[in-house]
């Protein structure tokens, strides 16, 4: 299928494709199924040590431009981090300078090159969202604009069938949290609500009801739930959990979906029903989150995380309201981290 889609794009620019593939697949069958031609470039990227960085994107872009030229397109095959790398590098092939210059809303000046997303784990919504989240020297913030969105996406539920249960749950919970946060805030609207409502219904079927679990039918549903959760937040906003999660990722290097779960379990003050249901889902699948981890953090680390979280005003504005600065302080956020 992918071969046919790519054939009509292949003659653009310097007539080769850049494939960015999760290193996990390097010695697996999936890698052999990548329809690369001899002139194409395949980069296997290890996403385990950290989330995508601005430096990583700039280096890869400069290397490909100086050795091969401008690709006809970029194909990302992997999880949320690979989706973000493919989206970001597509934009950075046509926008000059470092990607740190473009972290924020509508700072990108030109459309990127063609990019195709093939998710192999579902939940982050990165396959449909209009942001490519990157960690830079100063901030963790997305390249967000209309051109960030993939030109095409291939959703094949067979690709997510072998995800280990804990990763399956953490990544799926990212979708669940997207919906809870999108719904609970001032930017929620009929459009974002319709997507969140449907995505939440699917999440309950996948993670909670009697037929919950990693079945082929639920894998189909999870791909759709992830997409709808991503669309819901695109037209609304995320909230308190994602703000705290960004602090955990930026300062401690925690992966996005796991960091969300670490934070969300303690946010019953903000999302009482969502947190209760989330805990039921963890119990159902016998996944335990660590407790008391903040005991090993220094006050400097907690302060630094609180500052990262506080500097995401769009999230607080949505979750708390336009007067959020009267209700949320660095000290209050530090106390939320100390609950973990
Ligand atoms: Fe997320």
mmCIF file of C-alpha atoms and ligand atoms in Angstrom:
data_model
loop_
_atom_site.group_PDB
_atom_site.id
_atom_site.type_symbol
_atom_site.label_atom_id
_atom_site.label_comp_id
_atom_site.label_asym_id
_atom_site.label_seq_id
_atom_site.Cartn_x
_atom_site.Cartn_y
_atom_site.Cartn_z
ATOM 1 C CA UNK A 1 0.000 0.000 0.000
ATOM 2 C CA UNK A 2 2.710 2.453 0.998
ATOM 3 C CA UNK A 3 4.616 1.812 -2.238
ATOM 4 C CA UNK A 4 1.634 2.941 -4.315
ATOM 5 C CA UNK A 5 1.130 6.076 -2.234
ATOM 6 C CA UNK A 6 4.796 7.017 -2.514
ATOM 7 C CA UNK A 7 5.173 6.285 -6.260
ATOM 8 C CA UNK A 8 3.371 9.445 -7.307
ATOM 9 C CA UNK A 9 5.526 11.669 -5.028
ATOM 10 C CA UNK A 10 8.884 10.095 -5.809
ATOM 11 C CA UNK A 11 9.937 12.467 -8.607
ATOM 12 C CA UNK A 12 9.767 15.598 -6.499
ATOM 13 C CA UNK A 13 12.794 17.570 -5.242
ATOM 14 C CA UNK A 14 15.969 15.433 -5.326
ATOM 15 C CA UNK A 15 13.997 12.230 -5.944
ATOM 16 C CA UNK A 16 14.527 10.214 -2.798
ATOM 17 C CA UNK A 17 12.617 9.569 0.412
ATOM 18 C CA UNK A 18 13.788 9.863 3.999
ATOM 19 C CA UNK A 19 12.398 7.114 6.239
ATOM 20 C CA UNK A 20 12.617 7.669 9.991
ATOM 21 C CA UNK A 21 11.932 4.369 11.736
ATOM 22 C CA UNK A 22 11.892 3.429 15.412
ATOM 23 C CA UNK A 23 15.134 1.581 16.161
ATOM 24 C CA UNK A 24 13.010 -1.096 17.867
ATOM 25 C CA UNK A 25 12.151 -2.440 14.403
ATOM 26 C CA UNK A 26 15.737 -2.599 13.097
ATOM 27 C CA UNK A 27 16.027 -6.401 13.281
ATOM 28 C CA UNK A 28 12.310 -7.134 12.995
ATOM 29 C CA UNK A 29 10.085 -8.136 10.092
ATOM 30 C CA UNK A 30 8.566 -4.687 9.798
ATOM 31 C CA UNK A 31 11.945 -3.219 8.784
ATOM 32 C CA UNK A 32 12.054 -5.605 5.807
ATOM 33 C CA UNK A 33 8.612 -4.394 4.727
ATOM 34 C CA UNK A 34 9.685 -0.743 4.472
ATOM 35 C CA UNK A 35 9.350 -0.011 0.727
ATOM 36 C CA UNK A 36 12.674 1.848 0.400
ATOM 37 C CA UNK A 37 14.482 2.048 -2.935
ATOM 38 C CA UNK A 38 18.312 2.066 -3.171
ATOM 39 C CA UNK A 39 18.404 5.865 -3.455
ATOM 40 C CA UNK A 40 16.338 6.361 -0.288
ATOM 41 C CA UNK A 41 17.717 7.091 3.171
ATOM 42 C CA UNK A 42 16.558 5.027 6.158
ATOM 43 C CA UNK A 43 17.374 6.341 9.635
ATOM 44 C CA UNK A 44 16.698 4.034 12.558
ATOM 45 C CA UNK A 45 16.259 6.267 15.590
ATOM 46 C CA UNK A 46 16.480 5.150 19.214
ATOM 47 C CA UNK A 47 13.673 7.029 20.975
ATOM 48 C CA UNK A 48 14.221 5.385 24.370
ATOM 49 C CA UNK A 49 16.897 7.622 25.912
ATOM 50 C CA UNK A 50 14.958 10.872 25.484
ATOM 51 C CA UNK A 51 12.131 12.606 23.670
ATOM 52 C CA UNK A 52 12.897 14.341 20.332
ATOM 53 C CA UNK A 53 15.164 17.374 20.677
ATOM 54 C CA UNK A 54 15.657 20.462 18.543
ATOM 55 C CA UNK A 55 19.341 19.569 18.179
ATOM 56 C CA UNK A 56 18.490 16.080 16.920
ATOM 57 C CA UNK A 57 16.198 17.524 14.224
ATOM 58 C CA UNK A 58 18.713 20.190 13.135
ATOM 59 C CA UNK A 59 21.567 17.654 12.914
ATOM 60 C CA UNK A 60 19.571 15.132 10.883
ATOM 61 C CA UNK A 61 18.282 17.822 8.524
ATOM 62 C CA UNK A 62 21.770 19.270 7.923
ATOM 63 C CA UNK A 63 23.248 15.807 7.367
ATOM 64 C CA UNK A 64 20.616 14.792 4.789
ATOM 65 C CA UNK A 65 20.741 18.153 2.951
ATOM 66 C CA UNK A 66 24.540 18.127 2.693
ATOM 67 C CA UNK A 67 24.880 14.482 1.583
ATOM 68 C CA UNK A 68 21.729 13.796 -0.471
ATOM 69 C CA UNK A 69 19.841 17.042 -0.965
ATOM 70 C CA UNK A 70 16.151 17.777 -0.453
ATOM 71 C CA UNK A 71 13.964 14.663 -0.089
ATOM 72 C CA UNK A 72 10.720 14.179 -1.989
ATOM 73 C CA UNK A 73 9.182 13.397 1.371
ATOM 74 C CA UNK A 74 9.585 12.030 4.877
ATOM 75 C CA UNK A 75 7.958 8.834 6.144
ATOM 76 C CA UNK A 76 7.743 8.271 9.904
ATOM 77 C CA UNK A 77 7.217 4.683 11.129
ATOM 78 C CA UNK A 78 6.969 4.324 14.901
ATOM 79 C CA UNK A 79 5.363 5.812 18.011
ATOM 80 C CA UNK A 80 4.630 9.387 19.045
ATOM 81 C CA UNK A 81 8.274 10.449 19.149
ATOM 82 C CA UNK A 82 8.884 9.221 15.599
ATOM 83 C CA UNK A 83 5.680 10.961 14.449
ATOM 84 C CA UNK A 84 6.959 14.209 15.979
ATOM 85 C CA UNK A 85 10.412 13.779 14.394
ATOM 86 C CA UNK A 86 8.884 13.198 10.938
ATOM 87 C CA UNK A 87 6.580 16.200 11.258
ATOM 88 C CA UNK A 88 9.306 18.485 12.596
ATOM 89 C CA UNK A 89 11.968 17.560 10.032
ATOM 90 C CA UNK A 90 9.493 17.967 7.178
ATOM 91 C CA UNK A 91 9.074 21.600 8.227
ATOM 92 C CA UNK A 92 12.760 22.152 8.947
ATOM 93 C CA UNK A 93 13.802 21.091 5.429
ATOM 94 C CA UNK A 94 12.194 24.281 4.115
ATOM 95 C CA UNK A 95 12.578 26.682 7.046
ATOM 96 C CA UNK A 96 16.097 27.992 7.629
ATOM 97 C CA UNK A 97 18.052 27.997 10.862
ATOM 98 C CA UNK A 98 17.553 26.059 14.053
ATOM 99 C CA UNK A 99 14.233 24.497 15.010
ATOM 100 C CA UNK A 100 14.490 26.395 18.324
ATOM 101 C CA UNK A 101 13.482 29.507 16.330
ATOM 102 C CA UNK A 102 10.112 27.988 15.549
ATOM 103 C CA UNK A 103 8.978 26.513 18.904
ATOM 104 C CA UNK A 104 5.536 28.038 19.388
ATOM 105 C CA UNK A 105 2.360 28.829 17.509
ATOM 106 C CA UNK A 106 2.502 29.818 13.808
ATOM 107 C CA UNK A 107 6.209 30.745 13.775
ATOM 108 C CA UNK A 108 6.949 28.462 10.797
ATOM 109 C CA UNK A 109 7.193 30.553 7.597
ATOM 110 C CA UNK A 110 6.895 28.009 4.766
ATOM 111 C CA UNK A 111 5.096 24.684 4.241
ATOM 112 C CA UNK A 112 7.305 21.646 4.777
ATOM 113 C CA UNK A 113 7.906 18.792 2.348
ATOM 114 C CA UNK A 114 5.435 15.915 1.934
ATOM 115 C CA UNK A 115 5.210 13.741 5.072
ATOM 116 C CA UNK A 116 3.471 10.457 5.743
ATOM 117 C CA UNK A 117 2.836 8.984 9.206
ATOM 118 C CA UNK A 118 2.614 5.252 9.978
ATOM 119 C CA UNK A 119 1.948 4.825 13.722
ATOM 120 C CA UNK A 120 3.044 1.536 15.337
ATOM 121 C CA UNK A 121 1.720 2.414 18.804
ATOM 122 C CA UNK A 122 -1.484 4.336 19.424
ATOM 123 C CA UNK A 123 -2.516 6.946 21.939
ATOM 124 C CA UNK A 124 -0.510 10.139 21.636
ATOM 125 C CA UNK A 125 -2.642 11.497 18.798
ATOM 126 C CA UNK A 126 0.590 12.656 17.134
ATOM 127 C CA UNK A 127 -0.660 11.061 13.895
ATOM 128 C CA UNK A 128 -3.327 13.768 13.599
ATOM 129 C CA UNK A 129 -2.282 16.702 15.784
ATOM 130 C CA UNK A 130 -0.962 20.005 14.382
ATOM 131 C CA UNK A 131 2.064 20.118 16.639
ATOM 132 C CA UNK A 132 5.483 18.437 16.655
ATOM 133 C CA UNK A 133 6.697 18.582 20.253
ATOM 134 C CA UNK A 134 10.442 19.141 20.683
ATOM 135 C CA UNK A 135 12.620 19.622 23.740
ATOM 136 C CA UNK A 136 15.057 22.491 23.227
ATOM 137 C CA UNK A 137 17.754 24.002 25.439
ATOM 138 C CA UNK A 138 15.204 26.390 26.974
ATOM 139 C CA UNK A 139 11.770 24.882 26.522
ATOM 140 C CA UNK A 140 9.732 21.842 25.641
ATOM 141 C CA UNK A 141 7.283 23.216 23.098
ATOM 142 C CA UNK A 142 5.848 22.194 19.750
ATOM 143 C CA UNK A 143 6.300 23.517 16.228
ATOM 144 C CA UNK A 144 2.615 24.234 15.852
ATOM 145 C CA UNK A 145 0.977 25.380 12.624
ATOM 146 C CA UNK A 146 -1.370 24.118 9.910
ATOM 147 C CA UNK A 147 1.554 22.662 7.897
ATOM 148 C CA UNK A 148 2.698 20.435 10.769
ATOM 149 C CA UNK A 149 -0.160 18.008 10.113
ATOM 150 C CA UNK A 150 0.767 14.903 8.098
ATOM 151 C CA UNK A 151 -0.230 14.977 4.420
ATOM 152 C CA UNK A 152 -1.241 11.343 4.748
ATOM 153 C CA UNK A 153 -1.486 8.731 7.499
ATOM 154 C CA UNK A 154 -1.652 4.937 7.211
ATOM 155 C CA UNK A 155 -3.555 3.378 10.115
ATOM 156 C CA UNK A 156 -2.873 -0.373 10.221
ATOM 157 C CA UNK A 157 -4.027 -1.956 13.513
ATOM 158 C CA UNK A 158 -1.820 -4.999 12.888
ATOM 159 C CA UNK A 159 1.202 -2.787 13.501
ATOM 160 C CA UNK A 160 0.170 -2.108 17.126
ATOM 161 C CA UNK A 161 -0.680 -5.723 17.970
ATOM 162 C CA UNK A 162 2.646 -6.590 19.643
ATOM 163 C CA UNK A 163 3.001 -3.584 21.973
ATOM 164 C CA UNK A 164 3.879 -4.701 25.576
ATOM 165 C CA UNK A 165 0.992 -4.289 28.054
ATOM 166 C CA UNK A 166 2.497 -1.473 30.147
ATOM 167 C CA UNK A 167 3.404 0.630 27.094
ATOM 168 C CA UNK A 168 -0.006 -0.145 25.598
ATOM 169 C CA UNK A 169 -1.686 1.156 28.734
ATOM 170 C CA UNK A 170 0.502 4.257 29.291
ATOM 171 C CA UNK A 171 0.154 5.323 25.658
ATOM 172 C CA UNK A 172 -3.575 4.589 25.636
ATOM 173 C CA UNK A 173 -3.937 6.633 28.813
ATOM 174 C CA UNK A 174 -2.451 9.597 26.949
ATOM 175 C CA UNK A 175 -5.573 9.464 24.769
ATOM 176 C CA UNK A 176 -7.811 9.110 27.818
ATOM 177 C CA UNK A 177 -6.135 12.114 29.493
ATOM 178 C CA UNK A 178 -6.360 14.181 26.282
ATOM 179 C CA UNK A 179 -10.130 13.696 26.350
ATOM 180 C CA UNK A 180 -10.575 14.412 30.074
ATOM 181 C CA UNK A 181 -8.467 17.565 29.790
ATOM 182 C CA UNK A 182 -10.054 18.703 26.538
ATOM 183 C CA UNK A 183 -13.527 18.359 28.096
ATOM 184 C CA UNK A 184 -12.681 20.082 31.390
ATOM 185 C CA UNK A 185 -11.807 23.623 30.456
ATOM 186 C CA UNK A 186 -13.047 26.859 28.958
ATOM 187 C CA UNK A 187 -12.026 26.026 25.377
ATOM 188 C CA UNK A 188 -14.182 22.907 25.169
ATOM 189 C CA UNK A 189 -16.775 23.303 22.423
ATOM 190 C CA UNK A 190 -19.308 21.217 20.490
ATOM 191 C CA UNK A 191 -16.657 20.058 18.009
ATOM 192 C CA UNK A 192 -13.961 19.032 20.507
ATOM 193 C CA UNK A 193 -16.642 17.547 22.764
ATOM 194 C CA UNK A 194 -18.015 15.305 20.000
ATOM 195 C CA UNK A 195 -14.561 13.804 19.423
ATOM 196 C CA UNK A 196 -13.772 13.447 23.143
ATOM 197 C CA UNK A 197 -17.102 11.811 23.901
ATOM 198 C CA UNK A 198 -16.614 9.180 21.198
ATOM 199 C CA UNK A 199 -12.959 8.626 22.076
ATOM 200 C CA UNK A 200 -13.805 8.164 25.784
ATOM 201 C CA UNK A 201 -16.487 5.628 24.878
ATOM 202 C CA UNK A 202 -13.872 3.658 22.908
ATOM 203 C CA UNK A 203 -11.317 3.976 25.758
ATOM 204 C CA UNK A 204 -13.821 2.398 28.171
ATOM 205 C CA UNK A 205 -14.415 -0.471 25.753
ATOM 206 C CA UNK A 206 -10.668 -0.992 25.247
ATOM 207 C CA UNK A 207 -9.460 -0.578 28.830
ATOM 208 C CA UNK A 208 -12.353 -1.141 31.236
ATOM 209 C CA UNK A 209 -15.350 -3.142 30.020
ATOM 210 C CA UNK A 210 -15.686 -6.935 30.004
ATOM 211 C CA UNK A 211 -14.063 -7.193 26.564
ATOM 212 C CA UNK A 212 -11.154 -4.948 27.535
ATOM 213 C CA UNK A 213 -7.620 -5.966 26.565
ATOM 214 C CA UNK A 214 -5.278 -6.240 23.610
ATOM 215 C CA UNK A 215 -7.554 -7.897 21.080
ATOM 216 C CA UNK A 216 -7.598 -7.291 17.342
ATOM 217 C CA UNK A 217 -10.964 -5.567 17.677
ATOM 218 C CA UNK A 218 -9.663 -3.291 20.431
ATOM 219 C CA UNK A 219 -6.549 -2.473 18.377
ATOM 220 C CA UNK A 220 -8.875 -1.163 15.649
ATOM 221 C CA UNK A 221 -10.716 0.887 18.236
ATOM 222 C CA UNK A 222 -7.537 2.227 19.826
ATOM 223 C CA UNK A 223 -6.284 3.626 16.517
ATOM 224 C CA UNK A 224 -9.551 5.501 16.123
ATOM 225 C CA UNK A 225 -9.676 6.592 19.780
ATOM 226 C CA UNK A 226 -6.143 7.985 19.537
ATOM 227 C CA UNK A 227 -7.003 9.949 16.414
ATOM 228 C CA UNK A 228 -10.224 11.338 17.883
ATOM 229 C CA UNK A 229 -8.527 12.256 21.169
ATOM 230 C CA UNK A 230 -5.868 14.093 19.163
ATOM 231 C CA UNK A 231 -8.514 15.954 17.183
ATOM 232 C CA UNK A 232 -10.405 16.826 20.354
ATOM 233 C CA UNK A 233 -7.387 18.514 21.931
ATOM 234 C CA UNK A 234 -6.502 20.208 18.636
ATOM 235 C CA UNK A 235 -9.807 22.087 18.782
ATOM 236 C CA UNK A 236 -9.716 22.551 22.570
ATOM 237 C CA UNK A 237 -6.570 22.284 24.751
ATOM 238 C CA UNK A 238 -4.856 20.002 27.239
ATOM 239 C CA UNK A 239 -4.655 20.941 30.921
ATOM 240 C CA UNK A 240 -3.031 20.477 34.329
ATOM 241 C CA UNK A 241 -1.712 16.965 33.704
ATOM 242 C CA UNK A 242 0.083 17.839 30.473
ATOM 243 C CA UNK A 243 1.590 20.957 32.064
ATOM 244 C CA UNK A 244 3.070 18.850 34.893
ATOM 245 C CA UNK A 245 4.079 16.132 32.436
ATOM 246 C CA UNK A 246 6.113 18.601 30.372
ATOM 247 C CA UNK A 247 8.069 19.499 33.527
ATOM 248 C CA UNK A 248 8.799 15.830 34.214
ATOM 249 C CA UNK A 249 9.993 15.324 30.630
ATOM 250 C CA UNK A 250 12.080 18.491 30.384
ATOM 251 C CA UNK A 251 13.854 18.200 33.746
ATOM 252 C CA UNK A 252 13.928 14.443 34.426
ATOM 253 C CA UNK A 253 13.671 13.113 30.853
ATOM 254 C CA UNK A 254 10.545 11.044 31.549
ATOM 255 C CA UNK A 255 8.702 9.853 28.433
ATOM 256 C CA UNK A 256 5.500 11.736 27.690
ATOM 257 C CA UNK A 257 2.841 9.064 28.236
ATOM 258 C CA UNK A 258 4.456 7.635 31.372
ATOM 259 C CA UNK A 259 4.967 11.145 32.780
ATOM 260 C CA UNK A 260 1.274 11.859 32.222
ATOM 261 C CA UNK A 261 0.338 8.754 34.202
ATOM 262 C CA UNK A 262 2.722 9.685 37.056
ATOM 263 C CA UNK A 263 1.013 13.080 37.328
ATOM 264 C CA UNK A 264 -2.597 12.211 36.551
ATOM 265 C CA UNK A 265 -3.035 9.764 39.459
ATOM 266 C CA UNK A 266 -2.648 12.716 41.879
ATOM 267 C CA UNK A 267 -4.935 15.213 40.147
ATOM 268 C CA UNK A 268 -8.255 14.263 41.751
ATOM 269 C CA UNK A 269 -8.702 17.925 42.840
ATOM 270 C CA UNK A 270 -8.989 18.901 39.174
ATOM 271 C CA UNK A 271 -10.374 15.798 37.461
ATOM 272 C CA UNK A 272 -12.102 13.704 40.180
ATOM 273 C CA UNK A 273 -14.109 11.349 37.947
ATOM 274 C CA UNK A 274 -11.353 10.975 35.367
ATOM 275 C CA UNK A 275 -8.720 10.091 37.979
ATOM 276 C CA UNK A 276 -11.035 7.527 39.628
ATOM 277 C CA UNK A 277 -11.742 5.819 36.309
ATOM 278 C CA UNK A 278 -8.053 5.949 35.335
ATOM 279 C CA UNK A 279 -7.163 4.099 38.559
ATOM 280 C CA UNK A 280 -9.751 1.403 37.756
ATOM 281 C CA UNK A 281 -8.103 0.895 34.375
ATOM 282 C CA UNK A 282 -4.667 0.471 35.989
ATOM 283 C CA UNK A 283 -6.066 -2.127 38.413
ATOM 284 C CA UNK A 284 -7.840 -3.952 35.599
ATOM 285 C CA UNK A 285 -4.549 -4.471 33.739
ATOM 286 C CA UNK A 286 -2.409 -4.972 36.875
ATOM 287 C CA UNK A 287 -0.162 -2.035 36.069
ATOM 288 C CA UNK A 288 1.226 -0.296 39.172
ATOM 289 C CA UNK A 289 2.643 3.209 39.116
ATOM 290 C CA UNK A 290 5.499 4.041 41.509
ATOM 291 C CA UNK A 291 4.669 6.080 44.620
ATOM 292 C CA UNK A 292 6.818 8.474 46.628
ATOM 293 C CA UNK A 293 9.195 9.225 43.754
ATOM 294 C CA UNK A 294 9.337 12.926 44.685
ATOM 295 C CA UNK A 295 11.297 11.946 47.824
ATOM 296 C CA UNK A 296 14.363 11.485 45.638
ATOM 297 C CA UNK A 297 14.036 14.863 43.885
ATOM 298 C CA UNK A 298 15.928 17.959 45.046
ATOM 299 C CA UNK A 299 14.113 21.237 45.705
ATOM 300 C CA UNK A 300 15.971 22.703 42.700
ATOM 301 C CA UNK A 301 14.566 19.983 40.445
ATOM 302 C CA UNK A 302 11.026 20.478 41.752
ATOM 303 C CA UNK A 303 11.302 24.257 41.319
ATOM 304 C CA UNK A 304 12.643 23.814 37.783
ATOM 305 C CA UNK A 305 9.775 21.463 36.906
ATOM 306 C CA UNK A 306 7.232 23.880 38.378
ATOM 307 C CA UNK A 307 8.684 26.677 36.257
ATOM 308 C CA UNK A 308 8.414 24.605 33.075
ATOM 309 C CA UNK A 309 4.781 23.798 33.939
ATOM 310 C CA UNK A 310 3.903 27.385 34.906
ATOM 311 C CA UNK A 311 5.257 28.640 31.572
ATOM 312 C CA UNK A 312 2.525 26.846 29.612
ATOM 313 C CA UNK A 313 -0.154 29.555 30.019
ATOM 314 C CA UNK A 314 -2.411 28.157 27.271
ATOM 315 C CA UNK A 315 -2.898 24.968 29.308
ATOM 316 C CA UNK A 316 -3.637 26.746 32.625
ATOM 317 C CA UNK A 317 -5.901 29.257 30.924
ATOM 318 C CA UNK A 318 -7.989 26.411 29.532
ATOM 319 C CA UNK A 319 -8.037 24.268 32.688
ATOM 320 C CA UNK A 320 -8.437 26.948 35.355
ATOM 321 C CA UNK A 321 -9.846 29.972 33.507
ATOM 322 C CA UNK A 322 -8.669 33.401 32.392
ATOM 323 C CA UNK A 323 -7.947 34.369 36.026
ATOM 324 C CA UNK A 324 -5.640 31.351 36.456
ATOM 325 C CA UNK A 325 -2.737 33.517 37.655
ATOM 326 C CA UNK A 326 -4.756 34.376 40.755
ATOM 327 C CA UNK A 327 -5.243 30.677 41.515
ATOM 328 C CA UNK A 328 -2.064 28.968 40.344
ATOM 329 C CA UNK A 329 1.386 29.774 41.695
ATOM 330 C CA UNK A 330 4.812 28.170 41.441
ATOM 331 C CA UNK A 331 4.417 27.007 45.060
ATOM 332 C CA UNK A 332 1.072 25.337 44.339
ATOM 333 C CA UNK A 333 2.587 23.538 41.348
ATOM 334 C CA UNK A 334 5.538 22.450 43.487
ATOM 335 C CA UNK A 335 3.071 20.922 45.931
ATOM 336 C CA UNK A 336 1.473 18.975 43.073
ATOM 337 C CA UNK A 337 4.891 17.551 42.164
ATOM 338 C CA UNK A 338 5.533 16.662 45.817
ATOM 339 C CA UNK A 339 2.412 14.456 45.771
ATOM 340 C CA UNK A 340 4.136 12.137 43.276
HETATM 341 FE FE1 LIG B 1 -0.355 13.823 25.369
#
